[in-house]
Short mmCIF file of C-alpha atoms in Angstrom, two decimals:
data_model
loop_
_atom_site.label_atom_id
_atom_site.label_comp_id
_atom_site.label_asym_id
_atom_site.label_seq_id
_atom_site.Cartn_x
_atom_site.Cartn_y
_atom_site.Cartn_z
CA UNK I 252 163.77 158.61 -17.14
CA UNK I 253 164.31 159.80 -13.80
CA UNK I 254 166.76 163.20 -13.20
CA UNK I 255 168.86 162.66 -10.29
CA UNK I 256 167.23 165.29 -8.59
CA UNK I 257 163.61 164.01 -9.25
CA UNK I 258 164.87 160.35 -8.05
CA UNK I 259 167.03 161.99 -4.75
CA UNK I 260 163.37 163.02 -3.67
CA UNK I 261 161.57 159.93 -4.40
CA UNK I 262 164.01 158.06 -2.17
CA UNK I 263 163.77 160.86 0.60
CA UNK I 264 159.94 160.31 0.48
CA UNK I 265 160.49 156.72 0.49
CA UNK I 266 162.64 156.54 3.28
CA UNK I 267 160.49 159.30 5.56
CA UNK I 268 157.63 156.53 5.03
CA UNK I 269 159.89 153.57 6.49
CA UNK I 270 160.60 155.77 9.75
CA UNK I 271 157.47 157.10 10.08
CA UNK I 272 156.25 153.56 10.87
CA UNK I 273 158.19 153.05 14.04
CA UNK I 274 161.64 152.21 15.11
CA UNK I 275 164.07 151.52 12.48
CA UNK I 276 164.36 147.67 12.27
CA UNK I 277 167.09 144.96 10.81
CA UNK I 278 165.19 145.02 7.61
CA UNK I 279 165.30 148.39 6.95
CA UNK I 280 167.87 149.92 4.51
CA UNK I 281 171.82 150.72 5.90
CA UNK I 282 171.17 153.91 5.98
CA UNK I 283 168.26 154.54 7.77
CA UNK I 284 169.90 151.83 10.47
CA UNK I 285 173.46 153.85 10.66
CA UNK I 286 170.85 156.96 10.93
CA UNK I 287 169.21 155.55 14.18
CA UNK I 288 172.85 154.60 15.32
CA UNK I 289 174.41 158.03 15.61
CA UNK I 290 171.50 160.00 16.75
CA UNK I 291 171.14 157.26 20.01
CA UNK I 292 174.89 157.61 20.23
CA UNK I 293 174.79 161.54 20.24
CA UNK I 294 171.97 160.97 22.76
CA UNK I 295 174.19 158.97 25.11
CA UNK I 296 177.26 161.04 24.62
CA UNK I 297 175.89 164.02 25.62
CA UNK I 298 174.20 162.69 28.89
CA UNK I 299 177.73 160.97 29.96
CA UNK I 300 179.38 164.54 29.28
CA UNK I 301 176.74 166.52 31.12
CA UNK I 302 176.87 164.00 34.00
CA UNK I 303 181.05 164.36 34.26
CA UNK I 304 180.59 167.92 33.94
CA UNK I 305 177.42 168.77 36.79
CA UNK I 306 176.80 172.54 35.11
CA UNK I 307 177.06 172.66 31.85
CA UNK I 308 173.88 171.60 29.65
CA UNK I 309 174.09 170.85 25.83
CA UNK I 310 171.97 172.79 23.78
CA UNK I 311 170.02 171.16 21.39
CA UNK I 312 169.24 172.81 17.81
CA UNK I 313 167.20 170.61 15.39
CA UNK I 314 167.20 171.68 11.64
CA UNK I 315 165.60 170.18 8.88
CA UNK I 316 165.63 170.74 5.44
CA UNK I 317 162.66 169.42 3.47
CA UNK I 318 163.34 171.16 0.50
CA UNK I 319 166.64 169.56 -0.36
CA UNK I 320 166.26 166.68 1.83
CA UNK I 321 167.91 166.78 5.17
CA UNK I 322 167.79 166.77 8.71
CA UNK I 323 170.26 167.41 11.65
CA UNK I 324 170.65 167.55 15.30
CA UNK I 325 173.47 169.67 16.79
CA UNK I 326 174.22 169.83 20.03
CA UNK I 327 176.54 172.22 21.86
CA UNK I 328 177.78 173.46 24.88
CA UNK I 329 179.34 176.67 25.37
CA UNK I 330 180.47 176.13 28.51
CA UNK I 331 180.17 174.49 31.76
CA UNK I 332 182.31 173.65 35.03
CA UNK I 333 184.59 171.20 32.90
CA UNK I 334 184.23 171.72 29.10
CA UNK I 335 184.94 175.25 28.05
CA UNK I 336 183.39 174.06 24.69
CA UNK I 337 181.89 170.73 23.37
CA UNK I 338 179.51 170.20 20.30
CA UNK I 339 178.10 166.49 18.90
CA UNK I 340 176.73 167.03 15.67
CA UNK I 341 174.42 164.16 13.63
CA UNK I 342 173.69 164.98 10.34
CA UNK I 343 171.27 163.18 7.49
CA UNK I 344 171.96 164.88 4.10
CA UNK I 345 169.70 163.81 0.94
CA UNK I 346 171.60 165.89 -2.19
CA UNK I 347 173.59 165.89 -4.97
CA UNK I 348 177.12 165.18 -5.69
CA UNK I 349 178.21 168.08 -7.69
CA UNK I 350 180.37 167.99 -10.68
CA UNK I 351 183.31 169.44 -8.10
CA UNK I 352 182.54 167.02 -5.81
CA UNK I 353 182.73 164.47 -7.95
CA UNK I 354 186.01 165.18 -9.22
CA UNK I 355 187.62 166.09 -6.05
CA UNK I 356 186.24 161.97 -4.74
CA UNK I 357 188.33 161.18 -8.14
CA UNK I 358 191.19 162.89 -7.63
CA UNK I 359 191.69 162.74 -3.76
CA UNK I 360 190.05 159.39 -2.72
CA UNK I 361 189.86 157.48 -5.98
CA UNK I 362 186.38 156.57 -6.09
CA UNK I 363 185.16 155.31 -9.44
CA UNK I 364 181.65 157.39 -9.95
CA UNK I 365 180.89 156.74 -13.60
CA UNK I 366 178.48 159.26 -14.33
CA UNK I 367 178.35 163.08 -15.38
CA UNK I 368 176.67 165.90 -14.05
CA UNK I 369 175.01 165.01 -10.78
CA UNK I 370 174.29 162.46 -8.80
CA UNK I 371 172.23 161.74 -5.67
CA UNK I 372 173.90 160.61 -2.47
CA UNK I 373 172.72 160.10 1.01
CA UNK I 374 175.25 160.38 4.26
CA UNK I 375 174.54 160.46 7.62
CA UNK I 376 177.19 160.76 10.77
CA UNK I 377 178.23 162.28 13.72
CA UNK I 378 180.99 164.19 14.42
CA UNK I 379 182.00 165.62 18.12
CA UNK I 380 184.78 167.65 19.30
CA UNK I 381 185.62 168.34 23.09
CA UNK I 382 187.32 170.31 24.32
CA UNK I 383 188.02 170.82 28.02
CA UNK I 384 188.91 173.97 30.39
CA UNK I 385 191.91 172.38 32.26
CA UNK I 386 195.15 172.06 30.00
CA UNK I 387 195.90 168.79 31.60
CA UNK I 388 192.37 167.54 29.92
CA UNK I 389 192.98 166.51 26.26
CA UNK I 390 190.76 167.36 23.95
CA UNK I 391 189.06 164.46 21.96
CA UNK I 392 187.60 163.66 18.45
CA UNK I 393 185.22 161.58 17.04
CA UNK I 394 183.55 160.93 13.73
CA UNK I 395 181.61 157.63 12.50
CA UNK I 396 179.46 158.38 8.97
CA UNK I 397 177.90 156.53 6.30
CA UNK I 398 178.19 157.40 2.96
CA UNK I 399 176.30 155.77 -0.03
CA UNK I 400 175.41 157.01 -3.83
CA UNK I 401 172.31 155.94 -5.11
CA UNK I 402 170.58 154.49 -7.81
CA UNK I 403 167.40 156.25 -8.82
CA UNK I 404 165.59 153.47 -7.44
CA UNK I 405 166.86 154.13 -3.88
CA UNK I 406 169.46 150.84 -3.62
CA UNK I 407 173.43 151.80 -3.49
CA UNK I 408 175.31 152.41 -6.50
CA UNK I 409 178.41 152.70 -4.28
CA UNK I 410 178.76 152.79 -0.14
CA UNK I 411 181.55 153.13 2.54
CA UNK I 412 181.45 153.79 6.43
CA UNK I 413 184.14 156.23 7.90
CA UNK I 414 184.97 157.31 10.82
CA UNK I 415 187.26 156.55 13.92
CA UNK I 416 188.08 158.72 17.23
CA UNK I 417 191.37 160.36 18.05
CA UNK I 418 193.15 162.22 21.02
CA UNK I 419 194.78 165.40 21.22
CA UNK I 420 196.29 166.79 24.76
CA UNK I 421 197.97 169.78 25.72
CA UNK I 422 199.97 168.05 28.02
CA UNK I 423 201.70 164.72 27.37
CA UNK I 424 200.64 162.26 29.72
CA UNK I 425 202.05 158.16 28.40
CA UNK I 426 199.32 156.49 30.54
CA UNK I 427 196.30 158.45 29.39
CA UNK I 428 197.75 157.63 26.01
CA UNK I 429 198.11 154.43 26.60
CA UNK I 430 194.84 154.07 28.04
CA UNK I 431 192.98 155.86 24.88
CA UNK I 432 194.79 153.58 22.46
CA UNK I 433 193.93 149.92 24.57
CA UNK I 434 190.39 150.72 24.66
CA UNK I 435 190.43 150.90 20.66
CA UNK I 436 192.37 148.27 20.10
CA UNK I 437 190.29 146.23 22.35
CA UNK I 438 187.24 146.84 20.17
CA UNK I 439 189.16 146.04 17.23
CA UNK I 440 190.73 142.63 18.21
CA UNK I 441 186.82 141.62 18.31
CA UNK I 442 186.64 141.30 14.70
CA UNK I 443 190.06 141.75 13.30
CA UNK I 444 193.54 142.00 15.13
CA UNK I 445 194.82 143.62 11.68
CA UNK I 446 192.30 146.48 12.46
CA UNK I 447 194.25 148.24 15.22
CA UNK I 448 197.68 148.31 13.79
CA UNK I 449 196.21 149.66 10.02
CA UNK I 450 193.59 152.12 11.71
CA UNK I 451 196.51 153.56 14.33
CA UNK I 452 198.94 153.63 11.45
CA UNK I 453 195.86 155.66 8.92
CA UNK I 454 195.00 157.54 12.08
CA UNK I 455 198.79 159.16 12.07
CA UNK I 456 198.81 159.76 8.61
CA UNK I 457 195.71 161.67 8.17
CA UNK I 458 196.12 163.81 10.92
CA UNK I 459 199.21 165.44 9.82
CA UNK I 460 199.49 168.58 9.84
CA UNK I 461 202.12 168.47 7.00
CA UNK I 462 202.71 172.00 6.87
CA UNK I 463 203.75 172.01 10.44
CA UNK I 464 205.45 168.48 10.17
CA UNK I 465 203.45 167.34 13.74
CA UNK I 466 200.82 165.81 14.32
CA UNK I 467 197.39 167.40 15.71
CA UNK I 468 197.52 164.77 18.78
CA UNK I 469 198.69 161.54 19.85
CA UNK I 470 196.02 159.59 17.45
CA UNK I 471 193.59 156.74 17.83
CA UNK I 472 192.00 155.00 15.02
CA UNK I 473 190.77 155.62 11.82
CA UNK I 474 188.99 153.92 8.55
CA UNK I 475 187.65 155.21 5.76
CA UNK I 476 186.08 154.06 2.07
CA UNK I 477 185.44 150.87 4.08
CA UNK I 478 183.65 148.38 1.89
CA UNK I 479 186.24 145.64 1.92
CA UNK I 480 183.51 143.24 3.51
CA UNK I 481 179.35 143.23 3.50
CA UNK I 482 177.79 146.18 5.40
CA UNK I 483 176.00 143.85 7.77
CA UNK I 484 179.85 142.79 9.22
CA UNK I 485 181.06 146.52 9.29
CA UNK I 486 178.17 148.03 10.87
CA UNK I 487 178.53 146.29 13.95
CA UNK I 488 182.22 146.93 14.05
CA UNK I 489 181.35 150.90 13.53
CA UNK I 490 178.99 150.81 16.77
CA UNK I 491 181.07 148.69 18.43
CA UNK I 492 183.73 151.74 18.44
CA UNK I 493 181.23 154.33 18.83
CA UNK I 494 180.10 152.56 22.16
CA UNK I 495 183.51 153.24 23.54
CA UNK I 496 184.13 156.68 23.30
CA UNK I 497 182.65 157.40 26.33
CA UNK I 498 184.58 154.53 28.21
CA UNK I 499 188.00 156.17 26.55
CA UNK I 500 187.68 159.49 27.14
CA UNK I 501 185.23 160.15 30.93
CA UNK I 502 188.14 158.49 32.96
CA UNK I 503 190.72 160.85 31.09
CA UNK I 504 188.47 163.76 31.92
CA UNK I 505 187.79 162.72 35.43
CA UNK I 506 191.17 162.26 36.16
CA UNK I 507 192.75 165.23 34.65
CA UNK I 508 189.60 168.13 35.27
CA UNK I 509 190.60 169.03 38.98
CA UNK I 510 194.21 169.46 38.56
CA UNK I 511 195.97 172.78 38.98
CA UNK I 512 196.99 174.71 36.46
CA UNK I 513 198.35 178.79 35.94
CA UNK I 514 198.80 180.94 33.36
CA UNK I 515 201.65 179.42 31.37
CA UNK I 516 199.92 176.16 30.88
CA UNK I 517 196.76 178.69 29.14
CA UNK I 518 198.87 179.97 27.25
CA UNK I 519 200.12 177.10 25.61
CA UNK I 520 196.66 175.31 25.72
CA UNK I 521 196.03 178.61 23.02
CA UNK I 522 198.97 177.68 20.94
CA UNK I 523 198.24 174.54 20.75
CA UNK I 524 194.47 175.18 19.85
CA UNK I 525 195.93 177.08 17.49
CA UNK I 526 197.48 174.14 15.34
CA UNK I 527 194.37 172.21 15.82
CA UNK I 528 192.34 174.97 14.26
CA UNK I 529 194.90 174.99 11.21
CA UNK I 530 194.24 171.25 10.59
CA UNK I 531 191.25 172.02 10.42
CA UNK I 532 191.06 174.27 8.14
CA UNK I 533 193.33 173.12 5.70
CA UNK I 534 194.06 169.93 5.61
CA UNK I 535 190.01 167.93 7.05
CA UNK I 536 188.45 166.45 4.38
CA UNK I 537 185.37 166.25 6.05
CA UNK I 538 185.40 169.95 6.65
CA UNK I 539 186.31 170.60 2.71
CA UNK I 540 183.50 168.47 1.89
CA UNK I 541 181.06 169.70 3.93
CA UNK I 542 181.84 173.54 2.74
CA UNK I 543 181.24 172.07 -0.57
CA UNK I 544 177.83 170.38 -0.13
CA UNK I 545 175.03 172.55 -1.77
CA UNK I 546 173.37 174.01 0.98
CA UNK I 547 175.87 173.48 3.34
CA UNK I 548 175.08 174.44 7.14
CA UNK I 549 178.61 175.81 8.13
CA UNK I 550 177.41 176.69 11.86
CA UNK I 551 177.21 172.69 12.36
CA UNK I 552 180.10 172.25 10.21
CA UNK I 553 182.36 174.75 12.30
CA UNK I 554 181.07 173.62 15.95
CA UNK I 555 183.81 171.71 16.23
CA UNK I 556 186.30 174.33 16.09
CA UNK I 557 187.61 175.75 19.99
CA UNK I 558 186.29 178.93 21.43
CA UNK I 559 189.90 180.37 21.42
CA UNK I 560 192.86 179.88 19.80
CA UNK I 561 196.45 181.80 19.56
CA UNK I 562 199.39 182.23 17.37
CA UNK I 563 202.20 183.95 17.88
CA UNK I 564 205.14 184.39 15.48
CA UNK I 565 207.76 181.64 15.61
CA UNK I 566 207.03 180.23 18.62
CA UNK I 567 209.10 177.42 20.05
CA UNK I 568 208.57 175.56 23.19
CA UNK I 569 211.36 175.77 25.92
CA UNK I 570 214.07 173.11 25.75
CA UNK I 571 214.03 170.34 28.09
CA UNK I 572 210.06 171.67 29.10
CA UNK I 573 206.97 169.69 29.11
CA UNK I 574 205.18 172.02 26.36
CA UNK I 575 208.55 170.53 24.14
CA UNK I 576 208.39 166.89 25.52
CA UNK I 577 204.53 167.08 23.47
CA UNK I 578 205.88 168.77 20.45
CA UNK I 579 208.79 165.83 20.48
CA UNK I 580 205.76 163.05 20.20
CA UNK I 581 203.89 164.99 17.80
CA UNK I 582 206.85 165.44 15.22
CA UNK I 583 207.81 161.51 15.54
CA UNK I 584 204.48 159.13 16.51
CA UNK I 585 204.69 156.50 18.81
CA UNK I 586 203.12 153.42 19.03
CA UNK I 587 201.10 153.18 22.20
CA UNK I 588 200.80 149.76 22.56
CA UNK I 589 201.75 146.71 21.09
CA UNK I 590 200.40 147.30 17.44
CA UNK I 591 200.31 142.93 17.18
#
């Protein structure tokens, strides 16, 4: 009988033969179709940004890992004209589910893996963070993945897509806000008006950061463990919301890069950077799970973190100011728009 290890490679072989052939087609597995999804995506995002921007290039690392089974494509720029520092990151991991992993998806997500020891799993996504020089550009978030455990002859034993994009300024402005969450909820009134009001709702939840008792931004959207209907009806839905990000967030930037700023509106841009950095950190589960991936390639996995960040000790914004009308919205979550 097959080891998981032995059967992670045979599918890894398996799967390099199907894309070796040509572009990935309909018939070819999920994951090898979500795979081809984010790395066009990345592709895309990255020209829009570069175009908005007119200096900065992304640098593009490619990494694979034959060994284990992997591949990647990170791209980052360190800093440009408009972003200060941006990084879109696609990842396609062929490993094992450790027994820690295993038990933390029991424990914290509730996923019912049967099995002992290891297991062999296959994920692919991208992930992006940007984040922009001018404090009255928000910085924005994105994530769409794929996530299936396998049976040693390659077909899932258990799948879910992830993923969602969310908005976090320095500055409150309503309309940009406004703006951010009618694009989403645009996309997902094309499949199911009781999308938008559970994803907004998840997307304030997750992004807590409860030991602050705020939130990291203003939110967006977010699913996750999404099986609830076939993969062929989700998959659209996930590009579907991938092809807006840069229809959300380019007008945002193009509206907000040129405006002037001073000193004071740095420094807060730091504090706030700050708290971002501590969600993070402590409370991502992407980021824990990633950290706890054998051979884990925490470069990629830390990209998304800003190029600065500040804390001072007990710092409060000034009454009445706008640094305290953003801390108001992030301790009590608005809805946007009409969530029906």
């Amino acid at each position: 009988m097959s080891s998981p290890m032995s059967a992670k490679y045979a599918i890894y072989k398996s799967d390099n033969e199907i894309r070796a052939k040509g572009p990935i087609g309909d018939d070819a597995p999920m994951r090898l179709r979500m795979e081809a999804y984010v790395k066009d995506l990345q592709r895309r995002i990255c020209e829009g940004i570069e175009k908005v921007d007119g200096k900065g290039k992304f640098t593009r690392s490619v990494w694979e890992r034959p060994e284990f089974g992997g591949e990647g494509i990170t791209c980052v720029m360190p800093g440009g004209d408009v972003m200060e520092k941006a990084g879109a990151a696609v990842s396609v991991v062929y490993s094992e589910l450790s027994p820690e992993a295993i038990r933390q998806m029991r424990e914290d997500r509730g996923k019912d893996i049967d099995v002992e020891g290891t297991v062999p799993f296959f994920v692919t996504g991208i992930s992006l963070v940007m984040h922009a020089k001018n404090p009255n550009a928000p910085t924005v978030h994105l994530n769409y993945r794929y996530f299936e455990v396998m049976n040693p002859d390659g077909t899932p034993k258990l799948w879910w897509f992830g993923g969602g994009a969310d908005l976090t300024p320095v500055y409150l402005y309503e309309e940009d806000a406004t703006f951010f969450h009618q694009i989403y909820k645009e996309g997902c009134d094309k499949f199911d008006k009781s999308y938008y009001p559970e994803m907004k709702k998840a997307c304030d939840k997750y992004f807590l950061n409860a030991h602050r008792g705020e939130e990291r931004g203003i939110g967006g959207v977010i699913f996750d463990d999404f099986n609830s209907k076939p993969a062929e009806e989700i998959f659209p839905f996930v590009k579907e919301l991938g092809d807006r990000f840069l229809p959300s967030y380019v007008p945002l930037l193009e509206k907000r890069k040129d405006m002037p700023f001073d000193d004071k509106m740095i420094h807060w841009q730091q504090i706030r950077r700050g708290r971002y950095v501590e969600f993070n950190l402590i409370w991502d589960r992407g980021t824990k799970f990633g950290l706890a991936t054998p051979c884990a390639r925490v470069e990629a996995i830390m990209m998304t973190m800003p190029l600065t960040a500040r804390w001072e000790y007990m710092h409060e914004p000034e009454e009445g100011s706008r640094e305290a009308a953003l801390v108001e919205v992030l301790k009590n979550p608005r809805d946007w728009i009409p969530l029906n």
